[in-house]
Each structure stands twice: as C-alpha cells, then as structure tokens.
Coordinates of C-alpha atoms and ligand atoms in Angstrom, one line a residue:
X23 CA 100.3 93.2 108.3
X24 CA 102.0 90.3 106.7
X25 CA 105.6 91.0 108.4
X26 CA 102.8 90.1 111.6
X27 CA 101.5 86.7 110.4
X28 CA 103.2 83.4 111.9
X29 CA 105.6 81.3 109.7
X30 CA 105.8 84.4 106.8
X31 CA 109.0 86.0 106.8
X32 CA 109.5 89.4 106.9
X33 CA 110.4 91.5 103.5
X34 CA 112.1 94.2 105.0
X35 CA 113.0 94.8 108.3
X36 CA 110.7 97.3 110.7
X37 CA 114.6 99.4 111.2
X38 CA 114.9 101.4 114.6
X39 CA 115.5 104.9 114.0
X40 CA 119.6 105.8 114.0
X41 CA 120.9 109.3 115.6
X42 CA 122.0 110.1 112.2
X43 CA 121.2 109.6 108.6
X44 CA 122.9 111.9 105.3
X45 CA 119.1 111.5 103.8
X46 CA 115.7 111.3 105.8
X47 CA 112.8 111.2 103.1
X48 CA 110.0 112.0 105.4
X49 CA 106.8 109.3 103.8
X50 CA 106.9 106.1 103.2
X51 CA 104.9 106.4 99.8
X52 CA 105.2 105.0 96.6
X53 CA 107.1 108.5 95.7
X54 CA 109.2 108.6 99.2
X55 CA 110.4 104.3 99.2
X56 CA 110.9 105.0 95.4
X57 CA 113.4 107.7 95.5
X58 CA 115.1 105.9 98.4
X59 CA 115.5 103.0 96.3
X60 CA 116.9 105.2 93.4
X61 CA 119.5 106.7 95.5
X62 CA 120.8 104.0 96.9
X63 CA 120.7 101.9 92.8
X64 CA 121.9 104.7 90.7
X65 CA 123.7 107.4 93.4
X66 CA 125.1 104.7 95.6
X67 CA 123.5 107.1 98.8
X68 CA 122.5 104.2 101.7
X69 CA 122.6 105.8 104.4
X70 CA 118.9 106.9 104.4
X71 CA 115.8 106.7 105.9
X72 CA 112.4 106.7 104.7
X73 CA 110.0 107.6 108.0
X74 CA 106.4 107.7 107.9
X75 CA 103.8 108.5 110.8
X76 CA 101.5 105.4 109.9
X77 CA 102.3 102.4 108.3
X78 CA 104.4 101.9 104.8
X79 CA 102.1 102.6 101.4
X80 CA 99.0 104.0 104.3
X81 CA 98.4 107.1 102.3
X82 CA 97.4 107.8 98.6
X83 CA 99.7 104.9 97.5
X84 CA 97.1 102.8 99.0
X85 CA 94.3 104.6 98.6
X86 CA 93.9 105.4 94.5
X87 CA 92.4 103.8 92.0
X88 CA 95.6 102.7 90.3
X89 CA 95.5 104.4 86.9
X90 CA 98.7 105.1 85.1
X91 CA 98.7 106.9 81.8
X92 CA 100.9 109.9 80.1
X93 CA 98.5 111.4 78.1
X94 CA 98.8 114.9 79.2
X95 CA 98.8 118.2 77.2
X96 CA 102.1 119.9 77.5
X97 CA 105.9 118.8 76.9
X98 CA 107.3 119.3 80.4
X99 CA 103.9 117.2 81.7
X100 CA 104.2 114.6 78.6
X101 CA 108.2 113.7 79.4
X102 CA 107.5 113.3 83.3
X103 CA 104.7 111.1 82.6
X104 CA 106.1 108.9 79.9
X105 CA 109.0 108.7 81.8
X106 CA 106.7 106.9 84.5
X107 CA 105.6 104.8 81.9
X108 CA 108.7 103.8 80.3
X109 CA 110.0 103.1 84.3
X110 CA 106.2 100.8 84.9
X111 CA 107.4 98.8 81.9
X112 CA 109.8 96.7 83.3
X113 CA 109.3 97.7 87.0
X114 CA 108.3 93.8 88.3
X115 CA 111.7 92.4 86.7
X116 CA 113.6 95.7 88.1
X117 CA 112.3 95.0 91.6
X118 CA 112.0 91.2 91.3
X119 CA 108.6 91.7 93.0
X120 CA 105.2 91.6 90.7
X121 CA 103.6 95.0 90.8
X122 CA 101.2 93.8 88.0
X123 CA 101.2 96.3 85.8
X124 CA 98.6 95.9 82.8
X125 CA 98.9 98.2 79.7
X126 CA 94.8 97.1 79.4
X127 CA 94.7 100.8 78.1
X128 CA 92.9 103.9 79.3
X129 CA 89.8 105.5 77.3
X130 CA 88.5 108.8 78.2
X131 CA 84.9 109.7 77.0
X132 CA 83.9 112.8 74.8
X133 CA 80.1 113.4 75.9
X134 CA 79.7 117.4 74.5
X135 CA 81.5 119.0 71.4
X136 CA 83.9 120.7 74.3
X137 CA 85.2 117.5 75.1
X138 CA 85.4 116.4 71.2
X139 CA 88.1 119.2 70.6
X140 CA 89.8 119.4 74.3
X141 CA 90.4 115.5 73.9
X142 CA 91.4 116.0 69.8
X143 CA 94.2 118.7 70.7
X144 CA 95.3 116.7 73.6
X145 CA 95.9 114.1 70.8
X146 CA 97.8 115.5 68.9
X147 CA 99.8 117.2 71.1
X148 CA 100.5 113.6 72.2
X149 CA 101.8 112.4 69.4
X150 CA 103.9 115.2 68.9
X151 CA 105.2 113.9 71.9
X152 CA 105.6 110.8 71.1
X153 CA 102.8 109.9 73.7
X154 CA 100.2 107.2 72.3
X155 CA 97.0 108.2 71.9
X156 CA 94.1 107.9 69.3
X157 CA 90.2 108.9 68.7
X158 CA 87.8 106.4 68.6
X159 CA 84.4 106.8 67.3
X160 CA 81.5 105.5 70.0
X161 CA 81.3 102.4 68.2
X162 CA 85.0 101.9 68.6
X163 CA 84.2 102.8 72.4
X164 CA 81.8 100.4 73.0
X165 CA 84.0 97.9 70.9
X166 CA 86.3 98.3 73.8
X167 CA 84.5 98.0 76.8
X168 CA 80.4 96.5 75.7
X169 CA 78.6 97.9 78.8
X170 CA 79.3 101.1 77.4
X171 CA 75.7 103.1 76.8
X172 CA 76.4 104.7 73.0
X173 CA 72.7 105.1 72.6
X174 CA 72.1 108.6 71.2
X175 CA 69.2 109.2 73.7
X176 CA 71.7 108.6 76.6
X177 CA 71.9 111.0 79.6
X178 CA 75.5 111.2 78.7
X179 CA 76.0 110.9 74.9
X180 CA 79.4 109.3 74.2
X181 CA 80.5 111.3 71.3
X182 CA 83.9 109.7 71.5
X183 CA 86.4 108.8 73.0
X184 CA 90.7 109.2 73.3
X185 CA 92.2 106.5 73.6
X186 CA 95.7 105.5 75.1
X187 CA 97.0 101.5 75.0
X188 CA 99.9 101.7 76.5
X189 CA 97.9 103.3 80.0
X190 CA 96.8 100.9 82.2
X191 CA 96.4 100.0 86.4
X192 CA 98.9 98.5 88.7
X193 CA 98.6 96.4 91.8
X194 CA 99.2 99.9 94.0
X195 CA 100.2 98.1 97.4
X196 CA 103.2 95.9 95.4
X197 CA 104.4 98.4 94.5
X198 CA 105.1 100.2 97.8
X199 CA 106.3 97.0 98.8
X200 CA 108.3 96.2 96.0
X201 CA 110.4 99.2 96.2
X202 CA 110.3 99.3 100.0
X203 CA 111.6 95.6 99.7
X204 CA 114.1 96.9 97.3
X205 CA 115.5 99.8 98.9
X206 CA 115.9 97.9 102.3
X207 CA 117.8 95.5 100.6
X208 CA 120.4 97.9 99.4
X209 CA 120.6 99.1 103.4
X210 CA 118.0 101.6 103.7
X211 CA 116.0 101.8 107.0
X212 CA 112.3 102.0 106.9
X213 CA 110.8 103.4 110.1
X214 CA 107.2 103.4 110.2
X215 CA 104.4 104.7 112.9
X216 CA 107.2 107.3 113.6
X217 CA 105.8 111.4 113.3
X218 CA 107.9 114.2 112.6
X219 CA 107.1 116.9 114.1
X220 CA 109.1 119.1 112.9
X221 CA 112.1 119.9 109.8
X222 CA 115.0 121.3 111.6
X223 CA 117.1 124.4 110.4
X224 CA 120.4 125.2 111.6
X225 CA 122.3 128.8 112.2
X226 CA 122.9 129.1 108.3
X227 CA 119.4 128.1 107.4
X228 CA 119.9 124.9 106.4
X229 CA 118.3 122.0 106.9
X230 CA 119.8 119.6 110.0
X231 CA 117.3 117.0 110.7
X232 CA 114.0 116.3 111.7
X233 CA 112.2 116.2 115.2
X234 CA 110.2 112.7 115.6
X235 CA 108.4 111.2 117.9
X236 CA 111.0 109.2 118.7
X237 CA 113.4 112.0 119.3
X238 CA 116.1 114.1 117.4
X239 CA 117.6 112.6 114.1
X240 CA 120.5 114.5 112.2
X241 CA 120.0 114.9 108.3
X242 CA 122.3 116.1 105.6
X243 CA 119.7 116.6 103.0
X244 CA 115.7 116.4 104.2
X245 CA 113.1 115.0 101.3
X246 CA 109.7 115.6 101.6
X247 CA 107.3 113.2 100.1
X248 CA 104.0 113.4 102.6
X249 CA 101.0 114.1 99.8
X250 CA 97.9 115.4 101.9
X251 CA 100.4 116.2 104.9
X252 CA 103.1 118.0 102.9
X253 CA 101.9 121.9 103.8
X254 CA 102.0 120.9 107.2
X255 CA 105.6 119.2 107.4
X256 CA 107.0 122.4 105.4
X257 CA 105.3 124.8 107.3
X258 CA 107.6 123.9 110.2
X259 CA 110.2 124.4 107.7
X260 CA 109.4 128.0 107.5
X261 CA 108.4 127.3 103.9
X262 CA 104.8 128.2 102.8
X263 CA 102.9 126.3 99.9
X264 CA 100.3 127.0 97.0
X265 CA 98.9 123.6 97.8
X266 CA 95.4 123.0 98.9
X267 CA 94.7 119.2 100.3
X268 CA 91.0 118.1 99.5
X269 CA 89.9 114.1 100.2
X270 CA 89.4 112.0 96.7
X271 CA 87.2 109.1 97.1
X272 CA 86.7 105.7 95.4
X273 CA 84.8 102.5 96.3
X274 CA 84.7 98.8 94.8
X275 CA 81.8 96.6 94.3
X276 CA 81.2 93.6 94.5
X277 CA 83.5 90.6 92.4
X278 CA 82.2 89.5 88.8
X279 CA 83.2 88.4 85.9
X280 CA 85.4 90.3 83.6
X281 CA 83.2 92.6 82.1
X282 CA 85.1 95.5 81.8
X283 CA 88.2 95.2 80.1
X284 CA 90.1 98.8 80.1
X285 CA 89.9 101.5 82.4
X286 CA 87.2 104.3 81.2
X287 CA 86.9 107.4 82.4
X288 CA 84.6 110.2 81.8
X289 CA 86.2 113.4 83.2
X290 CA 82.5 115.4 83.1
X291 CA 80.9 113.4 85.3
X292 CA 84.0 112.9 87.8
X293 CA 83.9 109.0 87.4
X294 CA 86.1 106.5 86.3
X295 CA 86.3 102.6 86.8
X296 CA 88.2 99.8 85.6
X297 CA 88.0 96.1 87.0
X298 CA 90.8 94.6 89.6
X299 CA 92.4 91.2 88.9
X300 CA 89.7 89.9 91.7
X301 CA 86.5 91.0 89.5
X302 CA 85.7 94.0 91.7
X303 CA 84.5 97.1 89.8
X304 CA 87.3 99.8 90.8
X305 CA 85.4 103.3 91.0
X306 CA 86.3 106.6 91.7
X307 CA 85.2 110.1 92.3
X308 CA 85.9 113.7 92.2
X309 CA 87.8 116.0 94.9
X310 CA 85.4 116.8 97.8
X311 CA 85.0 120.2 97.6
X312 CA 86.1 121.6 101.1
X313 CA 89.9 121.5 102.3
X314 CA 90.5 118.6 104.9
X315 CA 93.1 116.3 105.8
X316 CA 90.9 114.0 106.3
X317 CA 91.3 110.3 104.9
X318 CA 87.0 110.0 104.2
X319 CA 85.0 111.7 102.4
X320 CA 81.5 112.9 102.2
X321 CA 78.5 110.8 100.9
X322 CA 76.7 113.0 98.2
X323 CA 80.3 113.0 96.5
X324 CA 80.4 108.7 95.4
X325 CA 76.1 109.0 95.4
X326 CA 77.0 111.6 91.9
X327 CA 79.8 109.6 91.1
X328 CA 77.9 106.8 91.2
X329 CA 74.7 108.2 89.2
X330 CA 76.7 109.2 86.8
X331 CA 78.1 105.1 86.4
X332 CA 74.8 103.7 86.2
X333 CA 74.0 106.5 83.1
X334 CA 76.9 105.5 81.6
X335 CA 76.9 101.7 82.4
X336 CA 73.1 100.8 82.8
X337 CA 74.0 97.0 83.7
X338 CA 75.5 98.0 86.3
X339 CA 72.9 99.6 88.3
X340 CA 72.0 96.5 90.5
X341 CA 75.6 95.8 91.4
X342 CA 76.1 96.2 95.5
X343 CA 79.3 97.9 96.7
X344 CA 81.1 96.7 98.9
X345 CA 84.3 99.2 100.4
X346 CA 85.0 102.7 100.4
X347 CA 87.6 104.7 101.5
X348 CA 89.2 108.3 100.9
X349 CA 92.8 109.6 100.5
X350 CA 94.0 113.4 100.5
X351 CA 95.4 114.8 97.4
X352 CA 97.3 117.9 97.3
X353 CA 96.3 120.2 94.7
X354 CA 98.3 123.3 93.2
X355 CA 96.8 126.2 91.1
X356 CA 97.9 124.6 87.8
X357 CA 97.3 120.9 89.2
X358 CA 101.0 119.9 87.6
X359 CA 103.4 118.9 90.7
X360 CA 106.4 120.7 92.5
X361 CA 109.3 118.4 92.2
X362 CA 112.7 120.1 93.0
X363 CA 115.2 121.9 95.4
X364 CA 113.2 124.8 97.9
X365 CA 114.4 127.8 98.7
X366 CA 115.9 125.9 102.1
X367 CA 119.3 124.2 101.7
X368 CA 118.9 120.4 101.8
X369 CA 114.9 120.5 101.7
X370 CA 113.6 119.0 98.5
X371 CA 109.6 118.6 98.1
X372 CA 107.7 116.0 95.8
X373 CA 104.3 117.2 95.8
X374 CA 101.1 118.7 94.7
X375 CA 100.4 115.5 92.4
X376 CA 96.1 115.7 93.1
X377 CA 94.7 112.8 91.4
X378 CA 97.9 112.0 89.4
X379 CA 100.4 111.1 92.3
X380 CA 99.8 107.3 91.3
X381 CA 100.7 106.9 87.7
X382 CA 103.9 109.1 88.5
X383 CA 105.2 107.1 91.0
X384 CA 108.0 105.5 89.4
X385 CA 109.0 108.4 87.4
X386 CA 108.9 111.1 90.1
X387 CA 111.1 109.1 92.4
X388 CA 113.8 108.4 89.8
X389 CA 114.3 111.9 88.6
X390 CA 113.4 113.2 92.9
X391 CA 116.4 110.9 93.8
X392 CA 118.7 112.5 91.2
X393 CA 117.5 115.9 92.4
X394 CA 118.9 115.2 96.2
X395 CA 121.6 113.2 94.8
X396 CA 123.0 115.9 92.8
X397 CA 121.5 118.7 94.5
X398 CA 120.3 120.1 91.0
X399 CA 117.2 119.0 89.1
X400 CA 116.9 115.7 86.1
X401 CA 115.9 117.6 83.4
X402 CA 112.7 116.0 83.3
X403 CA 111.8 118.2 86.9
X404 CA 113.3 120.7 85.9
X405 CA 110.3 122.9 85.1
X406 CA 108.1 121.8 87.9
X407 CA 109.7 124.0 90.4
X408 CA 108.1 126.0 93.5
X409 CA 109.1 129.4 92.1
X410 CA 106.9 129.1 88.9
X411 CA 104.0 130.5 91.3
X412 CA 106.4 133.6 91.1
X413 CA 107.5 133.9 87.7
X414 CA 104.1 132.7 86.0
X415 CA 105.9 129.8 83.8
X416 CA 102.8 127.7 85.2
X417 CA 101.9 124.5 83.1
X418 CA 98.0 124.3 83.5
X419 CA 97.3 120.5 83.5
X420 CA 94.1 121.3 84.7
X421 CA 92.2 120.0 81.2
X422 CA 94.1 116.4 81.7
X423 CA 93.8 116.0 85.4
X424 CA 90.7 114.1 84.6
X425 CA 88.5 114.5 87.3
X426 CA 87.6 118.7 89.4
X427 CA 90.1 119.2 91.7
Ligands
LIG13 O1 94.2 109.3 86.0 O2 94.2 111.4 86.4 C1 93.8 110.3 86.7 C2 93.0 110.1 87.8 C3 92.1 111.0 88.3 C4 91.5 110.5 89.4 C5 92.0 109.3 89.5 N1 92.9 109.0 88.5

C-alpha cells in the first residue's frame, strides 16, 4: 500500500517476472523474503525470486500476534529458536529498517499442578540449554504484569508462572518489509499477486521451475516457503505432507494506556495477549478445530479465548474490540517444523511452523538459505527433516507450542 501513496517512494521495486531465475522461493513471507536476503548476504546467490500469490508479508507474517521466544523443551528445538533470537537482536541495525523488536519478556502461567512441573522441566531443560528462563511465584506474576487475577478463588488459579526476559514481540509487517527491502537491494526480484500453479519436474525428476500465472519460469533450485498453502504447492510436486492447515485467530481492542507490560500467556485456556506500541491489547486464540485454508475463523473460538481473558484479567472485561482476523498455520504430528532438502532434487520446504512460524522467522531463513545454498542442511535444521515421520526421530514440541493445535 505505501509503494501506492503519492510523493512516498517506493522501497523495493514491484520486479516483473524474468524467464529464468537459479532460485524461485515460492512466498513472500517473513521466512521466504528472509532466506532470499540470506542468500544473496552470505552465499552471494542474486539471481532469485521471491513470488507470492497475494501481496508481500499477506499471510501469517501479517497475521500473528508477534511473539518471539526460545523457550522450548528439546536441544534440536532450543538451538533453532535461540538462533532466531540471537538473529532478532540486532536485526533493525542488520537491515537498517526498525522492526522493533522488544525483549519486554514472555510469562507463561501455571494454573494446575500439571502445568507447575511441565513448565519446571521445561526450565530447566532451558538452562541446560543455555535458554533464559525462570519460575516466578504468583506474586512475582502479578509483579510483572498488575491486572493479573492471583486471587486463590480465581476461575483460573495462577500457581505460577515461567518466565523468559529475553522473549518479546516485534513489529511483524517491518519486518517483511525490512528484509524484502533488503533482499531487493542486493538484486533480488519480488513478484507479488503472481500464483503458481504448479512445481515443475523434469525427465530426471528434478525440479525445473514453476508454472505461474504469468506463465513458465525456469528454476535451478525451487524453495518452498507458503505456510497454510504449502501441502497444496508440494502436492503438484508429487510430494505428499504430514501437515494439517487449521485457521489461528487473534483480535485487538481498543487503544489504552500501557497497562500491560510483557506478553502473558496462559497455554490452558488458549489465550495470550501482550500490548502493541499503539496501546491496543494484542490477543490471540487457539487453532480452530476443523482443517481449512481459510484466512477467518469461527466465532465461538475468540468468544472462549476471550472468557478465558476476562477470568484472568477482570479489568478488562469492559474493554471493546476493535479487529479480527485469522491466518492458516500448518501443523505437523509433533508440531516442530520441516526445514530441509525433499526427496525431489532442488525442492527445499520451510514449513509446518503452527503457531511458532513468527518467532522463527529470522532464524529459519538464515539456516533455509544455507540449506539451498549448499544443498545440505546448517546444522541447526539438520534434525527437522521430512523423513523423521519415517524413522520416528520425532521431536514432540507439542508441550511448548503454547496454545492446541
Ligand atoms: O508463542 O507459541 C507461541 C504462540 C502460540 C500462538 C501464538 N504464539
């Protein structure tokens, strides 16, 4: 919209498609823009382009509620993750565009003795990881953010909470546009409200470009970084996914004062909020519970979610909300992402992220870029391959994805 307003120039150019590119990363994401950036910084690959069928940063990049934290239980899940967060810190200077990022810290609640010792073990796996992350007692809680009910009577006692500082939000359109910005910079073409239709295998069963809507385009190597719309795009490819795509909803309310100074979430009633830079009360909800690929979601989904705030919150049961809108989150079995190489030659596939496609962004495109640079994972994405849901290694994030999906 802003490359559309008079007297405001452009911050990347809207490219035309070429016949011919040696990378075509099909989604202009967060994830897809990133890893084009990436190759063209650190692999000196330029000749790429990053299509997408709506506009740049349409999908889940602009559609989440912008939490980033690293607090997950297992190694290969705590080094992808901290990686993200080590890459947020210092991401605004890298891409000389302000994404905002605020370590304001993220504090998950403990309301039953299961969450007391799922939240304890995550901790100190954690700092075996060298992941922060502490207990605080409900006083500490409340310490931290005061609308917090602590009350022992409450619908949802808060027996606790984990605590990680150095989690935060970020400005999630700024950064699309940062690295989009970025990346176009260093000569890569962005081509947006473009379809593919289809991945494109030669006689030897590689990949040799992709079918748009604007006609034939050959491609060395084929990336695909489409979220909700991934099974589709692959399934063109031949190549068949353990993903399910479900919508995720949030809303905002109306602007106030700052009143809420970290992000809190409380994974047993699927709810979460934190407060944007503009006062608005950021809050999101659980995974619909029917497959769609639709970018809405039903109403008795945000009514729970927002039930559940007003128990856990009581001042703010008379704020009015204002917007809501839905993204589609692509959910594996063990709800930890495929990042890596596919059984296809050329075809590499950053997905099946659910709710934690966000906080990743930075992270997953650096080590996705090596991986089609080099043709061979980052050791960091190593482990999140597509044939774990052959040989079992799964690693069940399902405990730290935070909210049912
Ligand atoms: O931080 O995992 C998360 C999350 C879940 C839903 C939205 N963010």
């Amino acid at each position: 919209a802003i490359s559309g307003h008079k007297n405001v120039e452009p911050q990347w150019p809207n490219s035309e498609l070429k016949s011919e590119y040696d990378v075509v990363i099909i989604g202009a994401g967060g994830h897809g823009l990133g890893a084009a950036y990436y190759l063209a910084k650190e692999h000196g690959v330029t000749n790429t382009a990053v299509i997408d069928k709506g506009w740049l940063g349409g999908g889940n990049t602009g559609r989440n509620t912008t939490i980033i934290r690293s607090n997950y239980l297992y190694d290969e899940s705590a080094r992808l993750y901290d990686h993200a967060v080590d890459l947020w810190d210092g991401l605004s200077q890298e891409l000389n565009y302000n994404v905002m990022f605020s370590q304001r810290g993220v504090m998950m609640l403990a309301h039953n003795v299961h969450d007391v010792q799922s939240f304890k073990r995550h901790i100190h796996s954690n700092r075996l990881n060298g992941v922060d992350n502490v207990w605080l007692s409900p006083e500490q809680a409340k310490a931290k953010c005061p609308p917090l009910n602590i009350s022992s009577t409450a619908r949802y006692p808060v027996m606790g909470a984990a605590f990680q500082q150095r989690a935060g939000t970020a400005r999630h359109d700024a950064v699309a546009w940062g690295y989009a910005r970025a990346a176009a910079a260093r000569g890569v073409d962005i081509v947006q409200n473009c379809p593919v239709v289809r991945i494109s295998r030669g006689a030897d069963g590689a990949v040799n470009g992709v079918e748009t809507a604007r006609g034939f385009v050959k491609a060395k190597k084929v990336a695909v970084s489409a979220a909700g719309g991934t099974s589709v795009i692959m399934d063109t490819a031949g190549v068949r996914l353990p993903l399910e795509s479900y919508p995720l909803q949030a809303l905002v309310s109306e602007p106030v004062k700052p009143v809420c100074p970290g992000v809190v979430m409380s994974n047993t009633v699927h709810a979460y909020i934190s407060q944007s830079d503009k006062g608005e009360l950021v809050i999101g909800s659980g995974t619909d519970q029917y497959v769609s690929y639709s970018q809405r979601g039903g109403l008795p989904l945000i009514e729970h979610t927002l039930a559940a705030i007003c128990e856990v919150f009581p001042s703010f049961r008379r704020m009015r909300m204002l917007r809501k809108w839905g993204g589609v989150v692509d959910v594996t079995p063990d709800r930890s992402p495929i990042l890596g190489k596919t059984p296809v030659g050329g075809l590499y596939l950053n997905c099946g992220w659910g709710t934690g496609g966000f906080k990743a962004t930075p992270g997953s495109a650096h080590v996705f870029a090596h991986t089609i640079a080099k043709d061979e994972p980052h050791p960091i994405n190593a482990p999140f391959t597509l044939s774990r849901f052959e040989t079992g290694r799964l690693i069940d994030e399902a405990a730290a994805a935070a909210v049912a999906h």
